Amino acid sequence: MAENSFAADRALVLDMINSRGFSYNEISDLLYYLSSSSKSEHTLEKCFILKNLLDRENLNYADIQSIMKKAMVERMKEVHHISWFAEDGDPFPVRAFLHKDEVLVGIDTTGESLHKRGYRKLTARAPIAENLAAALIMLTPWRGNRILVDPFCGSGTFPIEAAMMAAHMAPGVNRSFTAMTWNHLIPEREWTEVREEAKEEIDLNVETDIQGYDLDETMVEYARQNARLAGVDRLIHFQKRGVDQL
């Protein structure tokens, strides 16, 4: 299991082109070329959602979304010999990233951001994202056989992420992904096999010393429930305790 998968936010199937300084007046031609490439043959007669993250001056979100969608539809008309596409069925979110003279276009296989592991049903105000908590843990010298104490654990994100790492639990093992509905591209059995392989790697018998404290008893209970949903509750000790009692 790749450790950096804990810190990932999204998985994309990407295509990249260097626009070599295309000006704003030429951006429509560039995007038409990108979105009408041979990769669109895999889109089929299904609904697609276009989401764009722009980092370039003078670019209009709505205009680029419209241009890309029109280009994709025209390409699919050629490939599938259909003049009209009903926007229903499985989603195929397309994301475009523009930065200086580079344009990246990708199909979003993830759906909800990867930081949503599926276990955090109860939270405090403004909770830290799960993948950010995991990334911060990985920046420390901590490993599964060392002590980890979170004196302000809130809903338990840091201790739970640490426990998942210690148990070799893949961060997405308890959630679904948009690409799981693309059976014409990824057979269902492959998802099942990969998930089973990930579950075989889990070691809930590992010895850990992970502790989460909070002065708010409600937060401590939230943390315990979230840990149970994550399947790592036996690896963490949660307790109502103030930082002055450390």
GROMACS .gro file of C-alpha atoms in nm:
model
  246
    1MET     CA    1   0.000   0.000   0.000
    2ALA     CA    2   0.149   0.334  -0.107
    3GLU     CA    3   0.184   0.559   0.196
    4ASN     CA    4   0.110   0.874  -0.004
    5SER     CA    5  -0.236   0.737  -0.087
    6PHE     CA    6  -0.335   0.857   0.262
    7ALA     CA    7  -0.264   1.218   0.161
    8ALA     CA    8  -0.419   1.208  -0.188
    9ASP     CA    9  -0.720   1.424  -0.270
   10ARG     CA   10  -0.834   1.288  -0.606
   11ALA     CA   11  -0.744   1.031  -0.872
   12LEU     CA   12  -0.754   1.145  -1.234
   13VAL     CA   13  -0.685   0.981  -1.570
   14LEU     CA   14  -0.488   1.270  -1.718
   15ASP     CA   15  -0.388   1.401  -2.058
   16MET     CA   16  -0.150   1.696  -2.075
   17ILE     CA   17  -0.054   1.939  -2.346
   18ASN     CA   18   0.182   2.235  -2.348
   19SER     CA   19  -0.011   2.518  -2.509
   20ARG     CA   20   0.312   2.703  -2.594
   21GLY     CA   21   0.175   3.042  -2.498
   22PHE     CA   22  -0.172   3.023  -2.652
   23SER     CA   23  -0.347   3.356  -2.606
   24TYR     CA   24  -0.701   3.392  -2.472
   25ASN     CA   25  -0.836   3.435  -2.825
   26GLU     CA   26  -0.701   3.093  -2.918
   27ILE     CA   27  -0.803   2.903  -2.605
   28SER     CA   28  -1.126   2.776  -2.760
   29ASP     CA   29  -0.930   2.602  -3.037
   30LEU     CA   30  -0.695   2.448  -2.782
   31LEU     CA   31  -0.976   2.313  -2.566
   32TYR     CA   32  -1.163   2.184  -2.870
   33TYR     CA   33  -0.853   1.989  -2.969
   34LEU     CA   34  -0.810   1.849  -2.620
   35SER     CA   35  -1.168   1.746  -2.558
   36SER     CA   36  -1.219   1.599  -2.904
   37SER     CA   37  -0.920   1.365  -2.880
   38SER     CA   38  -0.951   0.990  -2.923
   39LYS     CA   39  -0.992   0.948  -2.547
   40SER     CA   40  -1.351   1.070  -2.580
   41GLU     CA   41  -1.436   0.744  -2.759
   42HIS     CA   42  -1.454   0.582  -2.416
   43THR     CA   43  -1.717   0.822  -2.285
   44LEU     CA   44  -2.013   0.644  -2.453
   45GLU     CA   45  -2.373   0.767  -2.445
   46LYS     CA   46  -2.370   0.853  -2.077
   47CYS     CA   47  -2.415   1.168  -1.875
   48PHE     CA   48  -2.095   1.363  -1.807
   49ILE     CA   49  -2.027   1.649  -1.571
   50LEU     CA   50  -1.772   1.917  -1.651
   51LYS     CA   51  -1.586   2.085  -1.367
   52ASN     CA   52  -1.302   2.325  -1.431
   53LEU     CA   53  -1.040   2.463  -1.195
   54LEU     CA   54  -0.889   2.769  -1.359
   55ASP     CA   55  -0.564   2.944  -1.271
   56ARG     CA   56  -0.520   3.188  -1.554
   57GLU     CA   57  -0.618   3.551  -1.607
   58ASN     CA   58  -0.908   3.650  -1.835
   59LEU     CA   59  -1.059   3.302  -1.853
   60ASN     CA   60  -1.428   3.267  -1.793
   61TYR     CA   61  -1.542   2.950  -1.614
   62ALA     CA   62  -1.878   2.927  -1.792
   63ASP     CA   63  -1.732   2.990  -2.139
   64ILE     CA   64  -1.469   2.719  -2.108
   65GLN     CA   65  -1.719   2.473  -1.965
   66SER     CA   66  -1.950   2.539  -2.259
   67ILE     CA   67  -1.670   2.507  -2.516
   68MET     CA   68  -1.543   2.178  -2.375
   69LYS     CA   69  -1.888   2.027  -2.343
   70LYS     CA   70  -1.978   2.121  -2.701
   71ALA     CA   71  -1.650   1.974  -2.828
   72MET     CA   72  -1.706   1.647  -2.643
   73VAL     CA   73  -2.062   1.615  -2.772
   74GLU     CA   74  -1.950   1.678  -3.132
   75ARG     CA   75  -1.681   1.411  -3.099
   76MET     CA   76  -1.925   1.157  -2.954
   77LYS     CA   77  -2.171   1.230  -3.234
   78GLU     CA   78  -1.900   1.123  -3.481
   79VAL     CA   79  -1.802   0.812  -3.286
   80HIS     CA   80  -2.148   0.681  -3.192
   81HIS     CA   81  -2.352   0.821  -3.483
   82ILE     CA   82  -2.607   0.975  -3.247
   83SER     CA   83  -2.732   1.332  -3.282
   84TRP     CA   84  -2.863   1.382  -2.928
   85PHE     CA   85  -2.743   1.258  -2.590
   86ALA     CA   86  -2.968   1.228  -2.287
   87GLU     CA   87  -2.783   1.351  -1.980
   88ASP     CA   88  -2.865   1.055  -1.761
   89GLY     CA   89  -2.687   0.737  -1.659
   90ASP     CA   90  -2.346   0.713  -1.496
   91PRO     CA   91  -2.142   1.030  -1.437
   92PHE     CA   92  -1.807   1.083  -1.608
   93PRO     CA   93  -1.674   1.403  -1.447
   94VAL     CA   94  -1.417   1.579  -1.665
   95ARG     CA   95  -1.179   1.821  -1.497
   96ALA     CA   96  -0.963   2.079  -1.671
   97PHE     CA   97  -0.667   2.248  -1.501
   98LEU     CA   98  -0.514   2.553  -1.670
   99HIS     CA   99  -0.193   2.704  -1.536
  100LYS     CA  100   0.029   2.936  -1.740
  101ASP     CA  101   0.102   2.750  -2.065
  102GLU     CA  102  -0.005   2.403  -1.948
  103VAL     CA  103  -0.349   2.248  -1.976
  104LEU     CA  104  -0.438   1.920  -1.806
  105VAL     CA  105  -0.761   1.741  -1.884
  106GLY     CA  106  -0.866   1.434  -1.691
  107ILE     CA  107  -1.157   1.206  -1.613
  108ASP     CA  108  -1.226   1.211  -1.241
  109THR     CA  109  -1.242   0.850  -1.118
  110THR     CA  110  -1.295   0.950  -0.755
  111GLY     CA  111  -1.625   1.129  -0.711
  112GLU     CA  112  -1.624   1.266  -0.359
  113SER     CA  113  -1.280   1.384  -0.257
  114LEU     CA  114  -1.046   1.109  -0.134
  115HIS     CA  115  -1.021   1.278   0.205
  116LYS     CA  116  -1.372   1.146   0.271
  117ARG     CA  117  -1.284   0.797   0.396
  118GLY     CA  118  -1.641   0.712   0.491
  119TYR     CA  119  -1.591   0.685   0.867
  120ARG     CA  120  -1.637   1.043   0.988
  121LYS     CA  121  -2.013   1.076   1.039
  122LEU     CA  122  -1.988   1.292   1.351
  123THR     CA  123  -1.765   1.598   1.355
  124ALA     CA  124  -1.673   1.911   1.545
  125ARG     CA  125  -1.681   2.256   1.391
  126ALA     CA  126  -1.431   2.302   1.106
  127PRO     CA  127  -1.271   1.955   1.132
  128ILE     CA  128  -0.939   1.895   0.962
  129ALA     CA  129  -0.957   1.700   0.636
  130GLU     CA  130  -0.860   1.336   0.679
  131ASN     CA  131  -0.591   1.344   0.410
  132LEU     CA  132  -0.436   1.660   0.558
  133ALA     CA  133  -0.424   1.495   0.900
  134ALA     CA  134  -0.257   1.191   0.744
  135ALA     CA  135  -0.003   1.409   0.560
  136LEU     CA  136   0.089   1.592   0.881
  137ILE     CA  137   0.141   1.259   1.061
  138MET     CA  138   0.367   1.141   0.779
  139LEU     CA  139   0.580   1.455   0.822
  140THR     CA  140   0.663   1.347   1.179
  141PRO     CA  141   0.898   1.066   1.290
  142TRP     CA  142   0.596   0.868   1.414
  143ARG     CA  143   0.557   0.504   1.313
  144GLY     CA  144   0.301   0.249   1.425
  145ASN     CA  145   0.516   0.114   1.709
  146ARG     CA  146   0.558   0.457   1.869
  147ILE     CA  147   0.333   0.652   2.105
  148LEU     CA  148   0.095   0.906   1.952
  149VAL     CA  149  -0.106   1.143   2.172
  150ASP     CA  150  -0.356   1.399   2.043
  151PRO     CA  151  -0.451   1.626   2.339
  152PHE     CA  152  -0.722   1.806   2.135
  153CYS     CA  153  -0.862   1.512   1.941
  154GLY     CA  154  -1.205   1.654   1.858
  155SER     CA  155  -1.385   1.395   1.643
  156GLY     CA  156  -1.073   1.178   1.637
  157THR     CA  157  -0.926   1.236   1.291
  158PHE     CA  158  -0.555   1.226   1.388
  159PRO     CA  159  -0.575   0.913   1.606
  160ILE     CA  160  -0.797   0.732   1.353
  161GLU     CA  161  -0.567   0.810   1.060
  162ALA     CA  162  -0.267   0.696   1.265
  163ALA     CA  163  -0.442   0.374   1.362
  164MET     CA  164  -0.531   0.304   0.997
  165MET     CA  165  -0.166   0.349   0.901
  166ALA     CA  166  -0.049   0.123   1.182
  167ALA     CA  167  -0.297  -0.147   1.076
  168HIS     CA  168  -0.203  -0.117   0.705
  169MET     CA  169  -0.562  -0.025   0.628
  170ALA     CA  170  -0.607   0.132   0.285
  171PRO     CA  171  -0.772   0.473   0.330
  172GLY     CA  172  -1.044   0.406   0.072
  173VAL     CA  173  -1.132   0.051   0.171
  174ASN     CA  174  -1.464   0.154   0.329
  175ARG     CA  175  -1.591   0.392   0.061
  176SER     CA  176  -1.713   0.390  -0.298
  177PHE     CA  177  -1.576   0.567  -0.607
  178THR     CA  178  -1.739   0.713  -0.916
  179ALA     CA  179  -1.546   0.475  -1.144
  180MET     CA  180  -1.706   0.174  -0.973
  181THR     CA  181  -2.012   0.229  -1.196
  182TRP     CA  182  -1.806   0.217  -1.517
  183ASN     CA  183  -1.851  -0.155  -1.573
  184HIS     CA  184  -1.781  -0.126  -1.946
  185LEU     CA  185  -1.430   0.002  -1.859
  186ILE     CA  186  -1.353  -0.161  -1.523
  187PRO     CA  187  -1.529  -0.493  -1.457
  188GLU     CA  188  -1.695  -0.519  -1.116
  189ARG     CA  189  -1.486  -0.826  -1.030
  190GLU     CA  190  -1.168  -0.615  -1.049
  191TRP     CA  191  -1.301  -0.376  -0.785
  192THR     CA  192  -1.399  -0.673  -0.570
  193GLU     CA  193  -1.057  -0.835  -0.608
  194VAL     CA  194  -0.868  -0.515  -0.526
  195ARG     CA  195  -1.085  -0.447  -0.221
  196GLU     CA  196  -1.034  -0.804  -0.096
  197GLU     CA  197  -0.658  -0.772  -0.145
  198ALA     CA  198  -0.661  -0.450   0.057
  199LYS     CA  199  -0.860  -0.614   0.336
  200GLU     CA  200  -0.612  -0.903   0.351
  201GLU     CA  201  -0.335  -0.651   0.428
  202ILE     CA  202  -0.516  -0.519   0.737
  203ASP     CA  203  -0.365  -0.622   1.070
  204LEU     CA  204  -0.592  -0.529   1.360
  205ASN     CA  205  -0.378  -0.733   1.600
  206VAL     CA  206  -0.093  -0.483   1.578
  207GLU     CA  207   0.019  -0.340   1.912
  208THR     CA  208  -0.037   0.037   1.926
  209ASP     CA  209  -0.025   0.318   2.180
  210ILE     CA  210  -0.252   0.580   2.025
  211GLN     CA  211  -0.440   0.813   2.258
  212GLY     CA  212  -0.691   1.089   2.197
  213TYR     CA  213  -0.800   1.334   2.464
  214ASP     CA  214  -1.052   1.615   2.464
  215LEU     CA  215  -1.215   1.827   2.733
  216ASP     CA  216  -1.552   1.798   2.559
  217GLU     CA  217  -1.717   1.466   2.649
  218THR     CA  218  -1.942   1.487   2.342
  219MET     CA  219  -1.636   1.508   2.116
  220VAL     CA  220  -1.481   1.209   2.287
  221GLU     CA  221  -1.796   1.007   2.217
  222TYR     CA  222  -1.797   1.128   1.854
  223ALA     CA  223  -1.436   1.016   1.821
  224ARG     CA  224  -1.517   0.671   1.960
  225GLN     CA  225  -1.808   0.627   1.720
  226ASN     CA  226  -1.600   0.739   1.422
  227ALA     CA  227  -1.323   0.498   1.521
  228ARG     CA  228  -1.578   0.215   1.532
  229LEU     CA  229  -1.700   0.307   1.184
  230ALA     CA  230  -1.338   0.307   1.063
  231GLY     CA  231  -1.284  -0.034   1.221
  232VAL     CA  232  -0.989   0.076   1.437
  233ASP     CA  233  -1.160   0.146   1.771
  234ARG     CA  234  -0.964  -0.126   1.953
  235LEU     CA  235  -0.636   0.041   1.850
  236ILE     CA  236  -0.714   0.378   2.011
  237HIS     CA  237  -0.777   0.493   2.366
  238PHE     CA  238  -1.008   0.798   2.385
  239GLN     CA  239  -1.064   0.977   2.712
  240LYS     CA  240  -1.209   1.304   2.845
  241ARG     CA  241  -0.905   1.486   2.973
  242GLY     CA  242  -0.771   1.841   2.969
  243VAL     CA  243  -0.429   1.927   2.834
  244ASP     CA  244  -0.319   2.025   3.186
  245GLN     CA  245  -0.347   1.656   3.281
  246LEU     CA  246  -0.100   1.529   3.025
   0.00000   0.00000   0.00000
